[in-house]
Short mmCIF file of C-alpha atoms in Angstrom, two decimals:
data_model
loop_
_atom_site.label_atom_id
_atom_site.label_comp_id
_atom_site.label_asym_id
_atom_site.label_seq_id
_atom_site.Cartn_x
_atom_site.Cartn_y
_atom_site.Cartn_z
CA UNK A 13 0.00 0.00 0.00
CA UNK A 14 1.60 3.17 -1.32
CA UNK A 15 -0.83 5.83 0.84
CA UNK A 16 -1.84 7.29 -1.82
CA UNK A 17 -5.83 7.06 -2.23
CA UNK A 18 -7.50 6.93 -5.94
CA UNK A 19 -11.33 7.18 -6.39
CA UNK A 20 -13.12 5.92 -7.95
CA UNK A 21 -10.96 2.69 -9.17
CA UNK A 22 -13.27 2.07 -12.25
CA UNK A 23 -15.46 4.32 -13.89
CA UNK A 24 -17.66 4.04 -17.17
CA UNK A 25 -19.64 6.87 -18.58
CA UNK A 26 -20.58 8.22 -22.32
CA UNK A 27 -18.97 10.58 -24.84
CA UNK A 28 -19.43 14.11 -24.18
CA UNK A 29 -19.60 13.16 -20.39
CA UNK A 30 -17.81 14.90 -17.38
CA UNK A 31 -16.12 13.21 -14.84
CA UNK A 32 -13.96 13.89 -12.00
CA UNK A 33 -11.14 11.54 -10.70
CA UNK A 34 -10.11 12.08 -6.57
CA UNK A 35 -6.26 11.81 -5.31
CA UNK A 36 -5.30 11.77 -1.71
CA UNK A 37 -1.75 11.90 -1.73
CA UNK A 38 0.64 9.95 1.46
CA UNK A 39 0.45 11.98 4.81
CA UNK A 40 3.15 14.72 4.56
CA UNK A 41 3.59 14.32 0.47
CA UNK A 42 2.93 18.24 -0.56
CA UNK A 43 3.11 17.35 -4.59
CA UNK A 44 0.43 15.60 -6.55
CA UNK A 45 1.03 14.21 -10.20
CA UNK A 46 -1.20 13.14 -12.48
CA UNK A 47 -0.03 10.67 -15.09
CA UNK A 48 -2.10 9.17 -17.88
CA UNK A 49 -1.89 5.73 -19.02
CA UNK A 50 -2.77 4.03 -22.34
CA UNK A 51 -2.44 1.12 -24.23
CA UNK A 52 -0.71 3.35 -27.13
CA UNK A 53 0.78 6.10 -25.61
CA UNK A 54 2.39 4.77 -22.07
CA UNK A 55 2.47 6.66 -19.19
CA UNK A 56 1.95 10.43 -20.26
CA UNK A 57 2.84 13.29 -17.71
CA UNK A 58 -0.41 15.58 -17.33
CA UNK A 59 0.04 17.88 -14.30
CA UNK A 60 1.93 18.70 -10.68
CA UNK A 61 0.72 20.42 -7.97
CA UNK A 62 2.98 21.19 -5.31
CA UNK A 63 0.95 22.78 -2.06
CA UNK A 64 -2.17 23.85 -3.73
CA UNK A 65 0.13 25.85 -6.62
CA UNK A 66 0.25 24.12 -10.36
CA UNK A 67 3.96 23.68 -10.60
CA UNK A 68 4.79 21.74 -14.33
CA UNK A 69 2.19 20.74 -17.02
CA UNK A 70 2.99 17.74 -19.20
CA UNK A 71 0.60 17.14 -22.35
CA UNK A 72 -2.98 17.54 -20.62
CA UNK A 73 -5.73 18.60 -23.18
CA UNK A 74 -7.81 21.95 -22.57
CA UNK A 75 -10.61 19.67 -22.04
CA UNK A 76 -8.71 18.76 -18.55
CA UNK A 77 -8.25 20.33 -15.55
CA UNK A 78 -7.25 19.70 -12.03
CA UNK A 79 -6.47 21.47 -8.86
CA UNK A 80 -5.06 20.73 -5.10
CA UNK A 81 -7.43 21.95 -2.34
CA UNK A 82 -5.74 23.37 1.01
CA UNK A 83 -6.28 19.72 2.70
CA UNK A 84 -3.52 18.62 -0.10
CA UNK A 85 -5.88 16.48 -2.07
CA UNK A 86 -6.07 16.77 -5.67
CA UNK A 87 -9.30 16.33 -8.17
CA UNK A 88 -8.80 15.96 -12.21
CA UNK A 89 -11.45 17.15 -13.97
CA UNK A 90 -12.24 15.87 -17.59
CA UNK A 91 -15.21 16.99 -19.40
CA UNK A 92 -16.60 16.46 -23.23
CA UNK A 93 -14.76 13.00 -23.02
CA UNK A 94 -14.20 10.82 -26.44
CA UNK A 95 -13.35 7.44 -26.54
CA UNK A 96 -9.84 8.18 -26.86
CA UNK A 97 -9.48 9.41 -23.29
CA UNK A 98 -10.46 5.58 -21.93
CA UNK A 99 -7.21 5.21 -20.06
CA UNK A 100 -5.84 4.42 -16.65
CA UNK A 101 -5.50 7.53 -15.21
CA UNK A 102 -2.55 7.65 -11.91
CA UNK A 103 -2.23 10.33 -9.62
CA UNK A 104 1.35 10.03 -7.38
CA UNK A 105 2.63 12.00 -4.74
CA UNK A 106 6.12 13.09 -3.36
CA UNK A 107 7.09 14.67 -0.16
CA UNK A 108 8.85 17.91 -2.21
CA UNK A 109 8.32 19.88 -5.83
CA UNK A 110 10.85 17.53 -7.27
CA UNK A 111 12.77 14.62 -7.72
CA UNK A 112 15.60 15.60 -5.65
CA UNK A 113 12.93 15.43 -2.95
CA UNK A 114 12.28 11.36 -2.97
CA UNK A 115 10.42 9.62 -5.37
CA UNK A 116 6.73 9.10 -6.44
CA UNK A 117 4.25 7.15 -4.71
CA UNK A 118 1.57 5.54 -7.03
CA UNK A 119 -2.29 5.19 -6.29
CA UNK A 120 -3.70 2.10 -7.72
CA UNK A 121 -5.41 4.19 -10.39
CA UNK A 122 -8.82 5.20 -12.10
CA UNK A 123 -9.88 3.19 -15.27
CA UNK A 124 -12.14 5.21 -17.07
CA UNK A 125 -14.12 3.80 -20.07
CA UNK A 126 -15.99 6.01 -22.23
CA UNK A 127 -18.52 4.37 -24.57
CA UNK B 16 13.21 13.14 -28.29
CA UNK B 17 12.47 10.19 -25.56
CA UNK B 18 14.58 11.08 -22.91
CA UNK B 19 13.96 7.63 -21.36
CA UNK B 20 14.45 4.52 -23.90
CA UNK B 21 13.80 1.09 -23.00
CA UNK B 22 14.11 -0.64 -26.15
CA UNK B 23 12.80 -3.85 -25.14
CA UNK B 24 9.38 -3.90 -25.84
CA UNK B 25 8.41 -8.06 -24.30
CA UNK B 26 10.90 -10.33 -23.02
CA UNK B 27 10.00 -14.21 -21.65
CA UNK B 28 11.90 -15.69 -19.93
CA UNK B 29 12.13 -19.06 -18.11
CA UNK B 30 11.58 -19.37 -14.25
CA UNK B 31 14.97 -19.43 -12.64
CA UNK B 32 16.76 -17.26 -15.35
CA UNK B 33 18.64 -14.45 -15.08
CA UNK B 34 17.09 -11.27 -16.98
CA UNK B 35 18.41 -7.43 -17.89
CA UNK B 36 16.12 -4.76 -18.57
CA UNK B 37 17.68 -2.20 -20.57
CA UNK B 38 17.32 1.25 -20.21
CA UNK B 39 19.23 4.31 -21.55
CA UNK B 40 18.51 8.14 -20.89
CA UNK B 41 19.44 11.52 -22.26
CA UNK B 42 19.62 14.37 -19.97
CA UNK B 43 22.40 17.73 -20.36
CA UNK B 44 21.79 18.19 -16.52
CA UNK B 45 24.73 16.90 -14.14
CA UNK B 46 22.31 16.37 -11.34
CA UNK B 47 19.49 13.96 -12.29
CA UNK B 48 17.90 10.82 -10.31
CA UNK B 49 16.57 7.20 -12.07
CA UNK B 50 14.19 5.50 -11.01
CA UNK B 51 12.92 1.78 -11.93
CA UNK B 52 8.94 1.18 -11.11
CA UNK B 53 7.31 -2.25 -11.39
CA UNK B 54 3.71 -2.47 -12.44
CA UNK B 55 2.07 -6.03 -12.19
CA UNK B 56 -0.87 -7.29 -13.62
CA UNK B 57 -3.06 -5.86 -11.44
CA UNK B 58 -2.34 -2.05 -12.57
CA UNK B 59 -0.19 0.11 -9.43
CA UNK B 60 2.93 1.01 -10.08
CA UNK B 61 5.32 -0.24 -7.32
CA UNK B 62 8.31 1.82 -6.68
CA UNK B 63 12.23 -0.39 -7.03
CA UNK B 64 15.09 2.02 -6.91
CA UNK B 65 15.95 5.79 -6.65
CA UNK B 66 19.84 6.69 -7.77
CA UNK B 67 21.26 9.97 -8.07
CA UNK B 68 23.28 10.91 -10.66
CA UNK B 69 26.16 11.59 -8.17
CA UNK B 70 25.85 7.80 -7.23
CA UNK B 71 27.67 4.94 -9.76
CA UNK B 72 27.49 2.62 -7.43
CA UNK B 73 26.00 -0.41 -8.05
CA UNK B 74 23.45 -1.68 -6.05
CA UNK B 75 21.53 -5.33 -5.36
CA UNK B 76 18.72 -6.04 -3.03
CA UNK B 77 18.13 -9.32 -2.67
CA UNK B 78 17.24 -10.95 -6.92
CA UNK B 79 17.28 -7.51 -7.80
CA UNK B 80 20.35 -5.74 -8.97
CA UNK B 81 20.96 -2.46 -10.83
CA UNK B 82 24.14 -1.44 -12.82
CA UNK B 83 24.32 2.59 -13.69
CA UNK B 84 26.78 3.72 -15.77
CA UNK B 85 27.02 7.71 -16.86
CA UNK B 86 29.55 6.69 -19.62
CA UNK B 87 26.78 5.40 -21.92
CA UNK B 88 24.08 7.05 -20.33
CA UNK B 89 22.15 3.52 -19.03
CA UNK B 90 20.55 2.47 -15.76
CA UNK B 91 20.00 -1.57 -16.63
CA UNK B 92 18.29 -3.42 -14.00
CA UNK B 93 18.84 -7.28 -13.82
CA UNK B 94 16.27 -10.24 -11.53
CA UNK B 95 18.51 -12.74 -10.98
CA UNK B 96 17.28 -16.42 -10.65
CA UNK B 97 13.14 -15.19 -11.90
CA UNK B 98 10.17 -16.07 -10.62
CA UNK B 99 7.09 -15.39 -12.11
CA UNK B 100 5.53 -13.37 -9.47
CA UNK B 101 8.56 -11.21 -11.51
CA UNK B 102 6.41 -10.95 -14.31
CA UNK B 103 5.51 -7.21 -14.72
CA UNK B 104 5.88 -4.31 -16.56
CA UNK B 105 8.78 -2.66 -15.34
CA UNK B 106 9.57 1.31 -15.97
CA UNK B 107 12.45 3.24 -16.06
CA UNK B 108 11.92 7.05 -15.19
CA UNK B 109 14.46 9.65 -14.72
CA UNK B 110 13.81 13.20 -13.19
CA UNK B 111 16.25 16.26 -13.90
CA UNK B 112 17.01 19.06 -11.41
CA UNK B 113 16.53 21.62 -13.83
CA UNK B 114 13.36 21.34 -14.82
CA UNK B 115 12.94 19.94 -11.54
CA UNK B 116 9.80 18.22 -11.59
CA UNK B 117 8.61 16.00 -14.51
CA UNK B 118 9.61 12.42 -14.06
CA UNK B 119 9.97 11.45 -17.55
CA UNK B 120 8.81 7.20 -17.91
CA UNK B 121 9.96 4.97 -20.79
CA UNK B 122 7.37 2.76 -22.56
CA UNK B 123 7.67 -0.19 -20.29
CA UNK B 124 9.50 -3.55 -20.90
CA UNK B 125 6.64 -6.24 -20.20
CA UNK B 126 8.36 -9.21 -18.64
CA UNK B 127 7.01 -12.37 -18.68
CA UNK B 128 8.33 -15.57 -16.35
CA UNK B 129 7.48 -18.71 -17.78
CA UNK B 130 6.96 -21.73 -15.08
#
């Protein structure tokens, strides 16, 4: 168990749908990073937050968003989905802003299927 | 450019073998840190190994073992005697200090253990 909580783990919903994915990172960890995972494109870099402040953005579409609340924990928001944004979708925390800090810490992950 | 290569796509293997993941990465940063993740079957990604790029030495725990060398820019990790709870998907990630906070991931080698 990594300490880092992912809800929900599975999700299935239509195209042109909104959902939002839930992240609480390991007790003390003050970055969250959401990483995108599919069969094609591997594990894609989206976003960091590091103490409620957006600190790097990787390839995350407009249609995507995400923020950290004060309590640390992190929500990615993704609206009008398509079909191609079915995906595991992993959000990982670390105890600083970077890698210098420690590693990352893995949740088990969303799967979201969009029909 | 992939700053993180692991050009092994699939290896099998038979239980008991020895087996080296490749990976090679590109960075112009002096201080950097690699990382090696394991994801089984059932989806989280399991943290292995953080090295800094200060640190050549090589380092074994347990089956596992790791061999960094800065001279050809690769970070191969080795199982010794594998089992098939060894079969994974195992990525290599590395992290620079200058930008500080992307951890870049390979593709994955998926490693399979035959009994």
């Amino acid at each position: 168990d990594s300490g880092v909580t992912q809800t929900p783990k599975h999700l299935i919903t239509a195209t042109g749908q909104r959902v939002t994915l839930r992240c609480s990172p390991r007790s003390g960890d003050l970055s969250v990073y959401w990483y995108q995972q599919s069969l094609d494109q591997g594990l894609q870099f989206l976003i960091q937050y590091y103490n409620g402040e957006e600190r790097a953005k990787g390839n995350i579409l407009e249609r995507f968003s995400a923020q950290q609340f004060p309590d640390l924990h992190s929500e990615l928001n993704l609206s009008s989905l398509e079909l191609g944004d079915s995906a595991l979708y992993f959000c990982a925390s670390s105890v600083g802003g970077g890698a210098h800090t420690g590693e990352l810490f893995f949740g088990e992950g969303s799967r979201l299927t969009v029909l | 450019a992939q700053k993180v290569t692991q050009a092994q796509t699939e290896i099998s293997v038979v239980e008991k073998e020895d087996v080296t993941l490749d990976c090679v990465y590109e960075t112009r940063d002096t201080t950097y840190y690699l990382f090696w993740y394991k994801q089984p079957p059932s989806g989280e990604l399991v943290f292995l190994i953080r090295r800094n790029s200060f640190d050549e030495q090589n380092e074994i725990s347990g089956r596992y073992s790791w061999n960094f060398q800065k001279s050809t820019s690769s970070f191969n990790f080795t199982i010794t005697a594998s089992q098939v709870v060894d079969s994974a998907v195992y990525f290599c990630a590395l992290s620079e200090a200058g930008t500080g906070n992307q951890f870049y991931f390979g593709t994955g080698t998926s490693l399979t253990v035959i009994p």
